[in-house]
mmCIF file of C-alpha atoms in Angstrom:
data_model
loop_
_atom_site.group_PDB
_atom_site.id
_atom_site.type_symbol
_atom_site.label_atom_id
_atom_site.label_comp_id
_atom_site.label_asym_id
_atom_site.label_seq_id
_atom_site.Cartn_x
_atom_site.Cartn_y
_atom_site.Cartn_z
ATOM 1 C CA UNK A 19 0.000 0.000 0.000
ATOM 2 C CA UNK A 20 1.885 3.847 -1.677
ATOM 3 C CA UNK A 21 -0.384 5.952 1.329
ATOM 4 C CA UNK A 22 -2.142 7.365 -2.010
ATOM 5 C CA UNK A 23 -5.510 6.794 -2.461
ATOM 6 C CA UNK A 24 -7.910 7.220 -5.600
ATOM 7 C CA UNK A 25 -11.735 6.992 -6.058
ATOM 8 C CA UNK A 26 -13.399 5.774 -7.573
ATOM 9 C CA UNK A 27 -11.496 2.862 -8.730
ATOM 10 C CA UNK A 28 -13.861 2.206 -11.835
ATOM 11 C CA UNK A 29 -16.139 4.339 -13.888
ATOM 12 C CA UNK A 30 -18.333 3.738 -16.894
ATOM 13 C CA UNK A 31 -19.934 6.791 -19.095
ATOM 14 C CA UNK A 32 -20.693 7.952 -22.143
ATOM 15 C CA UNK A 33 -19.623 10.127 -24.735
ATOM 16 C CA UNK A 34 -20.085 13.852 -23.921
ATOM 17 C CA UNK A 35 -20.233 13.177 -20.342
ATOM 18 C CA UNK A 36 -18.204 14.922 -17.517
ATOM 19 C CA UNK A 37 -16.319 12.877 -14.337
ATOM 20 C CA UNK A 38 -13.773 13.703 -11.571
ATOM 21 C CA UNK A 39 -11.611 11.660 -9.981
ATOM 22 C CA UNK A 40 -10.752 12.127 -7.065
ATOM 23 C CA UNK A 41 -6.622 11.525 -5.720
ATOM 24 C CA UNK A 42 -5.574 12.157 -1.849
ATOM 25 C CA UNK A 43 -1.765 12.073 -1.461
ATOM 26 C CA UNK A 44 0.149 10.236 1.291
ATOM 27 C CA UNK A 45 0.600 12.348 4.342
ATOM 28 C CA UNK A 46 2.824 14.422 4.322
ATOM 29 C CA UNK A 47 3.192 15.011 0.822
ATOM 30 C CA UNK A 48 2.921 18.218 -0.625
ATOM 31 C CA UNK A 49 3.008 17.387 -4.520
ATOM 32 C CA UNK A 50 0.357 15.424 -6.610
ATOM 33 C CA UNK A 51 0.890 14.702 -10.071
ATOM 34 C CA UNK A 52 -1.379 13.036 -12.556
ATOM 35 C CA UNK A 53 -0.464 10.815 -15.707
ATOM 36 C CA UNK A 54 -2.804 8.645 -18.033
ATOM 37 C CA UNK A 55 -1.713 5.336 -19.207
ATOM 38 C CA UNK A 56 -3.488 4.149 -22.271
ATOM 39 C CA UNK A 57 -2.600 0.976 -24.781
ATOM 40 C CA UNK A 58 -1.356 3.533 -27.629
ATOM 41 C CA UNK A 59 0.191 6.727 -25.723
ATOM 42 C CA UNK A 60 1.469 4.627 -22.416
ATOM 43 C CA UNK A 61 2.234 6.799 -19.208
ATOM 44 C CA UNK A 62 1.882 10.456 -20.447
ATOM 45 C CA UNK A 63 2.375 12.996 -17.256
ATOM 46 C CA UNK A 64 -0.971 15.068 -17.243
ATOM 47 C CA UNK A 65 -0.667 18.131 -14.533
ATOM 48 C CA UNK A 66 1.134 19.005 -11.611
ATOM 49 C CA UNK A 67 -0.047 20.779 -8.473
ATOM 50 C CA UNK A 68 2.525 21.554 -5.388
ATOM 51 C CA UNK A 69 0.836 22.748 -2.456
ATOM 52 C CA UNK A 70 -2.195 24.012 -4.299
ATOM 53 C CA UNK A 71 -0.282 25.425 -6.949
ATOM 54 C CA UNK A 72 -0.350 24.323 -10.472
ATOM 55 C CA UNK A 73 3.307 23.351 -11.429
ATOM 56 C CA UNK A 74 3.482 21.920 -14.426
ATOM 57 C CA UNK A 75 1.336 20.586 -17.166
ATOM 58 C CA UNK A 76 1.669 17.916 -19.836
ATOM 59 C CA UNK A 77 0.313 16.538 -22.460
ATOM 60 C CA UNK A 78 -3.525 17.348 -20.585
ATOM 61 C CA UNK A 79 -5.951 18.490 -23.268
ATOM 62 C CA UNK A 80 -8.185 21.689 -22.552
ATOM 63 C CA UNK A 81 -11.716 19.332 -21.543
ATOM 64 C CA UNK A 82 -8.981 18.415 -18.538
ATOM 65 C CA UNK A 83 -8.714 20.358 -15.893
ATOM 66 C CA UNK A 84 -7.484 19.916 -12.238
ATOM 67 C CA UNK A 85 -7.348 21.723 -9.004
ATOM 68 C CA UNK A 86 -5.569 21.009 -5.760
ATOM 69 C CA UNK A 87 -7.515 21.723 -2.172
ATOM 70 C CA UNK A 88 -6.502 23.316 0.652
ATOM 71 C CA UNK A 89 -6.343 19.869 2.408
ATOM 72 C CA UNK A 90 -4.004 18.682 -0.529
ATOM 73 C CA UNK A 91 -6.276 15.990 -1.882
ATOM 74 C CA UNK A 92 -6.641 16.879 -5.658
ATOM 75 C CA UNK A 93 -9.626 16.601 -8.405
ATOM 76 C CA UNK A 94 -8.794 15.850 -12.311
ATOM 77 C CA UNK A 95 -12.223 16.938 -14.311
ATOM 78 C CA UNK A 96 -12.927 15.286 -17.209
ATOM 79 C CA UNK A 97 -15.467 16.721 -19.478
ATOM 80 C CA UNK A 98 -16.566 16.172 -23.514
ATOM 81 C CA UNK A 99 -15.942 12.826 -22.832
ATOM 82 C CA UNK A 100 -14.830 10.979 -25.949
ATOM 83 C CA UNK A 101 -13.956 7.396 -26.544
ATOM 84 C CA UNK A 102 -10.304 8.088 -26.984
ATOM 85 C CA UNK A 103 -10.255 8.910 -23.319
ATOM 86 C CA UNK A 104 -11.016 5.627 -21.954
ATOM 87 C CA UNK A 105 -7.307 5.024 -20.162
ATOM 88 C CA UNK A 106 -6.045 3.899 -16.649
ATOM 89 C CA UNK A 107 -5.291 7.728 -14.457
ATOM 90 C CA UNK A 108 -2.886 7.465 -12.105
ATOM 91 C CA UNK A 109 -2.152 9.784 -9.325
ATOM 92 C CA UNK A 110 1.123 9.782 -7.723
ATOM 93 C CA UNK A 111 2.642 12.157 -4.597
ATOM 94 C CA UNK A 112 5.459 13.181 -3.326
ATOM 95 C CA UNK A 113 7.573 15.190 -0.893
ATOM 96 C CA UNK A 114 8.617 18.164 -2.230
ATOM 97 C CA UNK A 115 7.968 17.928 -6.091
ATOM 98 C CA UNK A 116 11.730 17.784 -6.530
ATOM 99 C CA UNK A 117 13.510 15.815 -9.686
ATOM 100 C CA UNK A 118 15.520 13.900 -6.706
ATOM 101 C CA UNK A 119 11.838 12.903 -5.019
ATOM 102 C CA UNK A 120 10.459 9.264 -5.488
ATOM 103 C CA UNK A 121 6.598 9.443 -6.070
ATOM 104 C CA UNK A 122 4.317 6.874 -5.016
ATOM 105 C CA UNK A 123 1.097 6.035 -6.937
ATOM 106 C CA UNK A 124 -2.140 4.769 -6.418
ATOM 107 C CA UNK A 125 -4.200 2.567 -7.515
ATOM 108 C CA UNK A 126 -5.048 4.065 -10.609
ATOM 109 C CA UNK A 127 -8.959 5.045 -11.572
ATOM 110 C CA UNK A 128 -9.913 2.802 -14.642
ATOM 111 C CA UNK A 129 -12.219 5.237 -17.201
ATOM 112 C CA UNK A 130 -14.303 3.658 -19.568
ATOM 113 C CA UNK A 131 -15.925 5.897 -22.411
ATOM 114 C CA UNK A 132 -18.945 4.148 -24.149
ATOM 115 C CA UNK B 22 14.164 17.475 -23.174
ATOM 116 C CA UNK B 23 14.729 14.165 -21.987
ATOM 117 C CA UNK B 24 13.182 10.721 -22.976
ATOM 118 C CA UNK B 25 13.504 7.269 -22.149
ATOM 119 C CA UNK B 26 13.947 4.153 -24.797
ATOM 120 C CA UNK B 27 13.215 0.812 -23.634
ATOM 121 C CA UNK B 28 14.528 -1.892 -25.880
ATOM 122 C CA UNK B 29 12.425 -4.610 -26.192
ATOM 123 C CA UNK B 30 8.498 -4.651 -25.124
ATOM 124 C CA UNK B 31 8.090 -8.433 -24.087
ATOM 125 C CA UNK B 32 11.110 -10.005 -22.462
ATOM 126 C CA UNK B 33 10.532 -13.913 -21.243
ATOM 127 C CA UNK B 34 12.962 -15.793 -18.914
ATOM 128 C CA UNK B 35 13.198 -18.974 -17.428
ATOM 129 C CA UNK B 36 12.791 -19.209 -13.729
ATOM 130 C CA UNK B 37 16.150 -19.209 -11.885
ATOM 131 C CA UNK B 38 17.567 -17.476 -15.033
ATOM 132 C CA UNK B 39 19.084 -13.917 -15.318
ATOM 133 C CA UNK B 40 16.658 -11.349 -15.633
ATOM 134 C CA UNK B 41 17.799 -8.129 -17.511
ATOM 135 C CA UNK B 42 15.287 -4.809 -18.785
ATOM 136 C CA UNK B 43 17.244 -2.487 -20.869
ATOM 137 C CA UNK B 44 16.876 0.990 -20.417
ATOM 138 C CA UNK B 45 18.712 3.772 -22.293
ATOM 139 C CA UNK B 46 17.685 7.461 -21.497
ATOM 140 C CA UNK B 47 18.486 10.668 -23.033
ATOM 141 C CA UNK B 48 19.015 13.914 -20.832
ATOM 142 C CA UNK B 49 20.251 17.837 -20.985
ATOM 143 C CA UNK B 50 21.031 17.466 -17.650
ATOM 144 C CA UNK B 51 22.651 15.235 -14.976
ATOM 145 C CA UNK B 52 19.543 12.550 -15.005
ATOM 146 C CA UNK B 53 17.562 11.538 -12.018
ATOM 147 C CA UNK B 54 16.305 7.765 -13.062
ATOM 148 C CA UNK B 55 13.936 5.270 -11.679
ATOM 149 C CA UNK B 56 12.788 1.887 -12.229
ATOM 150 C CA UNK B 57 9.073 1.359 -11.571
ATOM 151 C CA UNK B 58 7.096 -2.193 -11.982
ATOM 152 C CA UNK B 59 3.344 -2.691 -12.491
ATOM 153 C CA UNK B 60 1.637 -5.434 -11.637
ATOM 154 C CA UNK B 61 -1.933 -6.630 -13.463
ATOM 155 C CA UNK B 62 -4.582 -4.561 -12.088
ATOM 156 C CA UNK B 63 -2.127 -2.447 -9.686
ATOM 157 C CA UNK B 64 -0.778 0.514 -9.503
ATOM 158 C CA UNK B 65 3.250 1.384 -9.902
ATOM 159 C CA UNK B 66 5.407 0.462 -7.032
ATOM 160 C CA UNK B 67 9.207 1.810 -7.191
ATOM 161 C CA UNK B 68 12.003 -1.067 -7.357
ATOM 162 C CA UNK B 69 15.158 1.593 -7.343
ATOM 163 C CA UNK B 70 16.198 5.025 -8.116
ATOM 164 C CA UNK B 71 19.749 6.905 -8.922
ATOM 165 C CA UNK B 72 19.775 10.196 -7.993
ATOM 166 C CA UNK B 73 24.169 10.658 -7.319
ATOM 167 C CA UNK B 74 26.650 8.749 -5.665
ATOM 168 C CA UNK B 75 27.018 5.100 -6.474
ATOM 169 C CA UNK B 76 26.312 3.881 -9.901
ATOM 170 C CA UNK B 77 25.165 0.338 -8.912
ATOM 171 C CA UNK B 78 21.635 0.931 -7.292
ATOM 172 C CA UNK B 79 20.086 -2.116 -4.864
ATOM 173 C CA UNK B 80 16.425 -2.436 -5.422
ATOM 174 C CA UNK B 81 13.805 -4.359 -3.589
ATOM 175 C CA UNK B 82 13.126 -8.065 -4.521
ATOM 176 C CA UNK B 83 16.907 -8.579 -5.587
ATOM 177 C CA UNK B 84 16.920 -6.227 -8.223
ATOM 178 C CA UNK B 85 19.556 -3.699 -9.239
ATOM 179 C CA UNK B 86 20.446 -1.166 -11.957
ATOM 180 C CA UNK B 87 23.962 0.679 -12.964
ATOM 181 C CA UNK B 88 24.135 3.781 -14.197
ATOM 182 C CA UNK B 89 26.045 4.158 -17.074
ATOM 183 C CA UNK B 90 26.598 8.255 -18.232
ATOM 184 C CA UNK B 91 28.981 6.853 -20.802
ATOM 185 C CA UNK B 92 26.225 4.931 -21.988
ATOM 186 C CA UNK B 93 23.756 6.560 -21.247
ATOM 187 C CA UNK B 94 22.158 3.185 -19.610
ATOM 188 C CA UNK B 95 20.256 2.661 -16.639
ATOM 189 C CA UNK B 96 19.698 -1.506 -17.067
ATOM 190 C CA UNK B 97 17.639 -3.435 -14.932
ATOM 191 C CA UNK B 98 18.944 -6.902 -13.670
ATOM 192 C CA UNK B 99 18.200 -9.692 -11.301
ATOM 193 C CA UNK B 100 20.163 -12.488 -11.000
ATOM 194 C CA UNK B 101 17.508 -15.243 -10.861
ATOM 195 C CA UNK B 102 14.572 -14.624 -12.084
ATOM 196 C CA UNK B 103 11.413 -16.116 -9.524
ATOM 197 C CA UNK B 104 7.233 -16.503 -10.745
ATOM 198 C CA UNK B 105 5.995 -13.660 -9.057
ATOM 199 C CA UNK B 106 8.573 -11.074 -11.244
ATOM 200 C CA UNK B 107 6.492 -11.537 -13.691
ATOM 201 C CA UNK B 108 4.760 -7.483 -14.524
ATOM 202 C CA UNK B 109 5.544 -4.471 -17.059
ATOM 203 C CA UNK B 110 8.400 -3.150 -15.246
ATOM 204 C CA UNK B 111 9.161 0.741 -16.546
ATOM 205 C CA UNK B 112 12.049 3.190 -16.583
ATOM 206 C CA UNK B 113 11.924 6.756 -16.053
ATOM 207 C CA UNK B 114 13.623 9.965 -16.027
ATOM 208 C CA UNK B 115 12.382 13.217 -13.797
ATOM 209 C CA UNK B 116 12.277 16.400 -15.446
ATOM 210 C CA UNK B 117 13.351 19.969 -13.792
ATOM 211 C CA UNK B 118 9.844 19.870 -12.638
ATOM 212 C CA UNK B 119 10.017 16.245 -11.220
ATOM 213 C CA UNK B 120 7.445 14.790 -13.466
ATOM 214 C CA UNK B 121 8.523 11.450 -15.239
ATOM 215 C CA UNK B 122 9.072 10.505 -18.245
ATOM 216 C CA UNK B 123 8.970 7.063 -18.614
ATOM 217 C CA UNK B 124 9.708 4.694 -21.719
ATOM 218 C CA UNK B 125 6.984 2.415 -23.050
ATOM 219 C CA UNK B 126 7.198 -0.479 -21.009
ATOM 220 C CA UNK B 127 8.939 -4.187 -20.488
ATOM 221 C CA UNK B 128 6.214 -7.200 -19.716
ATOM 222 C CA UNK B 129 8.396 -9.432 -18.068
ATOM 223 C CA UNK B 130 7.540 -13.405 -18.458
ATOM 224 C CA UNK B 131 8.714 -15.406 -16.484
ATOM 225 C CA UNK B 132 8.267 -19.373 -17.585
ATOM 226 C CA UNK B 133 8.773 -22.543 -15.122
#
Protein backbone atom coordinates (compact mmCIF):
# COMPACT_ATOMS: atom_id res chain seq x y z
CA UNK A 1 0.00 0.00 0.00
CA UNK A 2 1.88 3.85 -1.68
CA UNK A 3 -0.38 5.95 1.33
CA UNK A 4 -2.14 7.37 -2.01
CA UNK A 5 -5.51 6.79 -2.46
CA UNK A 6 -7.91 7.22 -5.60
CA UNK A 7 -11.74 6.99 -6.06
CA UNK A 8 -13.40 5.77 -7.57
CA UNK A 9 -11.50 2.86 -8.73
CA UNK A 10 -13.86 2.21 -11.83
CA UNK A 11 -16.14 4.34 -13.89
CA UNK A 12 -18.33 3.74 -16.89
CA UNK A 13 -19.93 6.79 -19.10
CA UNK A 14 -20.69 7.95 -22.14
CA UNK A 15 -19.62 10.13 -24.74
CA UNK A 16 -20.09 13.85 -23.92
CA UNK A 17 -20.23 13.18 -20.34
CA UNK A 18 -18.20 14.92 -17.52
CA UNK A 19 -16.32 12.88 -14.34
CA UNK A 20 -13.77 13.70 -11.57
CA UNK A 21 -11.61 11.66 -9.98
CA UNK A 22 -10.75 12.13 -7.07
CA UNK A 23 -6.62 11.52 -5.72
CA UNK A 24 -5.57 12.16 -1.85
CA UNK A 25 -1.77 12.07 -1.46
CA UNK A 26 0.15 10.24 1.29
CA UNK A 27 0.60 12.35 4.34
CA UNK A 28 2.82 14.42 4.32
CA UNK A 29 3.19 15.01 0.82
CA UNK A 30 2.92 18.22 -0.63
CA UNK A 31 3.01 17.39 -4.52
CA UNK A 32 0.36 15.42 -6.61
CA UNK A 33 0.89 14.70 -10.07
CA UNK A 34 -1.38 13.04 -12.56
CA UNK A 35 -0.46 10.81 -15.71
CA UNK A 36 -2.80 8.64 -18.03
CA UNK A 37 -1.71 5.34 -19.21
CA UNK A 38 -3.49 4.15 -22.27
CA UNK A 39 -2.60 0.98 -24.78
CA UNK A 40 -1.36 3.53 -27.63
CA UNK A 41 0.19 6.73 -25.72
CA UNK A 42 1.47 4.63 -22.42
CA UNK A 43 2.23 6.80 -19.21
CA UNK A 44 1.88 10.46 -20.45
CA UNK A 45 2.38 13.00 -17.26
CA UNK A 46 -0.97 15.07 -17.24
CA UNK A 47 -0.67 18.13 -14.53
CA UNK A 48 1.13 19.01 -11.61
CA UNK A 49 -0.05 20.78 -8.47
CA UNK A 50 2.52 21.55 -5.39
CA UNK A 51 0.84 22.75 -2.46
CA UNK A 52 -2.20 24.01 -4.30
CA UNK A 53 -0.28 25.43 -6.95
CA UNK A 54 -0.35 24.32 -10.47
CA UNK A 55 3.31 23.35 -11.43
CA UNK A 56 3.48 21.92 -14.43
CA UNK A 57 1.34 20.59 -17.17
CA UNK A 58 1.67 17.92 -19.84
CA UNK A 59 0.31 16.54 -22.46
CA UNK A 60 -3.52 17.35 -20.59
CA UNK A 61 -5.95 18.49 -23.27
CA UNK A 62 -8.18 21.69 -22.55
CA UNK A 63 -11.72 19.33 -21.54
CA UNK A 64 -8.98 18.42 -18.54
CA UNK A 65 -8.71 20.36 -15.89
CA UNK A 66 -7.48 19.92 -12.24
CA UNK A 67 -7.35 21.72 -9.00
CA UNK A 68 -5.57 21.01 -5.76
CA UNK A 69 -7.52 21.72 -2.17
CA UNK A 70 -6.50 23.32 0.65
CA UNK A 71 -6.34 19.87 2.41
CA UNK A 72 -4.00 18.68 -0.53
CA UNK A 73 -6.28 15.99 -1.88
CA UNK A 74 -6.64 16.88 -5.66
CA UNK A 75 -9.63 16.60 -8.40
CA UNK A 76 -8.79 15.85 -12.31
CA UNK A 77 -12.22 16.94 -14.31
CA UNK A 78 -12.93 15.29 -17.21
CA UNK A 79 -15.47 16.72 -19.48
CA UNK A 80 -16.57 16.17 -23.51
CA UNK A 81 -15.94 12.83 -22.83
CA UNK A 82 -14.83 10.98 -25.95
CA UNK A 83 -13.96 7.40 -26.54
CA UNK A 84 -10.30 8.09 -26.98
CA UNK A 85 -10.25 8.91 -23.32
CA UNK A 86 -11.02 5.63 -21.95
CA UNK A 87 -7.31 5.02 -20.16
CA UNK A 88 -6.04 3.90 -16.65
CA UNK A 89 -5.29 7.73 -14.46
CA UNK A 90 -2.89 7.46 -12.10
CA UNK A 91 -2.15 9.78 -9.32
CA UNK A 92 1.12 9.78 -7.72
CA UNK A 93 2.64 12.16 -4.60
CA UNK A 94 5.46 13.18 -3.33
CA UNK A 95 7.57 15.19 -0.89
CA UNK A 96 8.62 18.16 -2.23
CA UNK A 97 7.97 17.93 -6.09
CA UNK A 98 11.73 17.78 -6.53
CA UNK A 99 13.51 15.81 -9.69
CA UNK A 100 15.52 13.90 -6.71
CA UNK A 101 11.84 12.90 -5.02
CA UNK A 102 10.46 9.26 -5.49
CA UNK A 103 6.60 9.44 -6.07
CA UNK A 104 4.32 6.87 -5.02
CA UNK A 105 1.10 6.04 -6.94
CA UNK A 106 -2.14 4.77 -6.42
CA UNK A 107 -4.20 2.57 -7.52
CA UNK A 108 -5.05 4.07 -10.61
CA UNK A 109 -8.96 5.04 -11.57
CA UNK A 110 -9.91 2.80 -14.64
CA UNK A 111 -12.22 5.24 -17.20
CA UNK A 112 -14.30 3.66 -19.57
CA UNK A 113 -15.93 5.90 -22.41
CA UNK A 114 -18.94 4.15 -24.15
CA UNK B 1 14.16 17.47 -23.17
CA UNK B 2 14.73 14.17 -21.99
CA UNK B 3 13.18 10.72 -22.98
CA UNK B 4 13.50 7.27 -22.15
CA UNK B 5 13.95 4.15 -24.80
CA UNK B 6 13.21 0.81 -23.63
CA UNK B 7 14.53 -1.89 -25.88
CA UNK B 8 12.42 -4.61 -26.19
CA UNK B 9 8.50 -4.65 -25.12
CA UNK B 10 8.09 -8.43 -24.09
CA UNK B 11 11.11 -10.01 -22.46
CA UNK B 12 10.53 -13.91 -21.24
CA UNK B 13 12.96 -15.79 -18.91
CA UNK B 14 13.20 -18.97 -17.43
CA UNK B 15 12.79 -19.21 -13.73
CA UNK B 16 16.15 -19.21 -11.89
CA UNK B 17 17.57 -17.48 -15.03
CA UNK B 18 19.08 -13.92 -15.32
CA UNK B 19 16.66 -11.35 -15.63
CA UNK B 20 17.80 -8.13 -17.51
CA UNK B 21 15.29 -4.81 -18.79
CA UNK B 22 17.24 -2.49 -20.87
CA UNK B 23 16.88 0.99 -20.42
CA UNK B 24 18.71 3.77 -22.29
CA UNK B 25 17.69 7.46 -21.50
CA UNK B 26 18.49 10.67 -23.03
CA UNK B 27 19.02 13.91 -20.83
CA UNK B 28 20.25 17.84 -20.99
CA UNK B 29 21.03 17.47 -17.65
CA UNK B 30 22.65 15.24 -14.98
CA UNK B 31 19.54 12.55 -15.00
CA UNK B 32 17.56 11.54 -12.02
CA UNK B 33 16.31 7.76 -13.06
CA UNK B 34 13.94 5.27 -11.68
CA UNK B 35 12.79 1.89 -12.23
CA UNK B 36 9.07 1.36 -11.57
CA UNK B 37 7.10 -2.19 -11.98
CA UNK B 38 3.34 -2.69 -12.49
CA UNK B 39 1.64 -5.43 -11.64
CA UNK B 40 -1.93 -6.63 -13.46
CA UNK B 41 -4.58 -4.56 -12.09
CA UNK B 42 -2.13 -2.45 -9.69
CA UNK B 43 -0.78 0.51 -9.50
CA UNK B 44 3.25 1.38 -9.90
CA UNK B 45 5.41 0.46 -7.03
CA UNK B 46 9.21 1.81 -7.19
CA UNK B 47 12.00 -1.07 -7.36
CA UNK B 48 15.16 1.59 -7.34
CA UNK B 49 16.20 5.03 -8.12
CA UNK B 50 19.75 6.90 -8.92
CA UNK B 51 19.78 10.20 -7.99
CA UNK B 52 24.17 10.66 -7.32
CA UNK B 53 26.65 8.75 -5.66
CA UNK B 54 27.02 5.10 -6.47
CA UNK B 55 26.31 3.88 -9.90
CA UNK B 56 25.16 0.34 -8.91
CA UNK B 57 21.64 0.93 -7.29
CA UNK B 58 20.09 -2.12 -4.86
CA UNK B 59 16.43 -2.44 -5.42
CA UNK B 60 13.80 -4.36 -3.59
CA UNK B 61 13.13 -8.06 -4.52
CA UNK B 62 16.91 -8.58 -5.59
CA UNK B 63 16.92 -6.23 -8.22
CA UNK B 64 19.56 -3.70 -9.24
CA UNK B 65 20.45 -1.17 -11.96
CA UNK B 66 23.96 0.68 -12.96
CA UNK B 67 24.13 3.78 -14.20
CA UNK B 68 26.05 4.16 -17.07
CA UNK B 69 26.60 8.26 -18.23
CA UNK B 70 28.98 6.85 -20.80
CA UNK B 71 26.23 4.93 -21.99
CA UNK B 72 23.76 6.56 -21.25
CA UNK B 73 22.16 3.18 -19.61
CA UNK B 74 20.26 2.66 -16.64
CA UNK B 75 19.70 -1.51 -17.07
CA UNK B 76 17.64 -3.43 -14.93
CA UNK B 77 18.94 -6.90 -13.67
CA UNK B 78 18.20 -9.69 -11.30
CA UNK B 79 20.16 -12.49 -11.00
CA UNK B 80 17.51 -15.24 -10.86
CA UNK B 81 14.57 -14.62 -12.08
CA UNK B 82 11.41 -16.12 -9.52
CA UNK B 83 7.23 -16.50 -10.75
CA UNK B 84 5.99 -13.66 -9.06
CA UNK B 85 8.57 -11.07 -11.24
CA UNK B 86 6.49 -11.54 -13.69
CA UNK B 87 4.76 -7.48 -14.52
CA UNK B 88 5.54 -4.47 -17.06
CA UNK B 89 8.40 -3.15 -15.25
CA UNK B 90 9.16 0.74 -16.55
CA UNK B 91 12.05 3.19 -16.58
CA UNK B 92 11.92 6.76 -16.05
CA UNK B 93 13.62 9.97 -16.03
CA UNK B 94 12.38 13.22 -13.80
CA UNK B 95 12.28 16.40 -15.45
CA UNK B 96 13.35 19.97 -13.79
CA UNK B 97 9.84 19.87 -12.64
CA UNK B 98 10.02 16.25 -11.22
CA UNK B 99 7.44 14.79 -13.47
CA UNK B 100 8.52 11.45 -15.24
CA UNK B 101 9.07 10.51 -18.25
CA UNK B 102 8.97 7.06 -18.61
CA UNK B 103 9.71 4.69 -21.72
CA UNK B 104 6.98 2.42 -23.05
CA UNK B 105 7.20 -0.48 -21.01
CA UNK B 106 8.94 -4.19 -20.49
CA UNK B 107 6.21 -7.20 -19.72
CA UNK B 108 8.40 -9.43 -18.07
CA UNK B 109 7.54 -13.41 -18.46
CA UNK B 110 8.71 -15.41 -16.48
CA UNK B 111 8.27 -19.37 -17.58
CA UNK B 112 8.77 -22.54 -15.12
Amino acid sequence: DSGVTQTPKHLITATGQRVTLRCSPRSGDLSVYWYQQSLDQGLQFLIQYYNGEERAKGNILERFSAQQFPDLHSELNLSSLELGDSALYFCASSVEGARYNEQFFGPGTRLTVL
Amino acid sequence: AQSVTQLGSHVSVSEGALVLLRCNYSSSVPPYLFWYVQYPNQGLQLLLKYTTGATLVKGINGFEAEFKKSETSFHLTKPSAHMSDAAEYFCAVSDRGGKLIFGQGTELSVKP
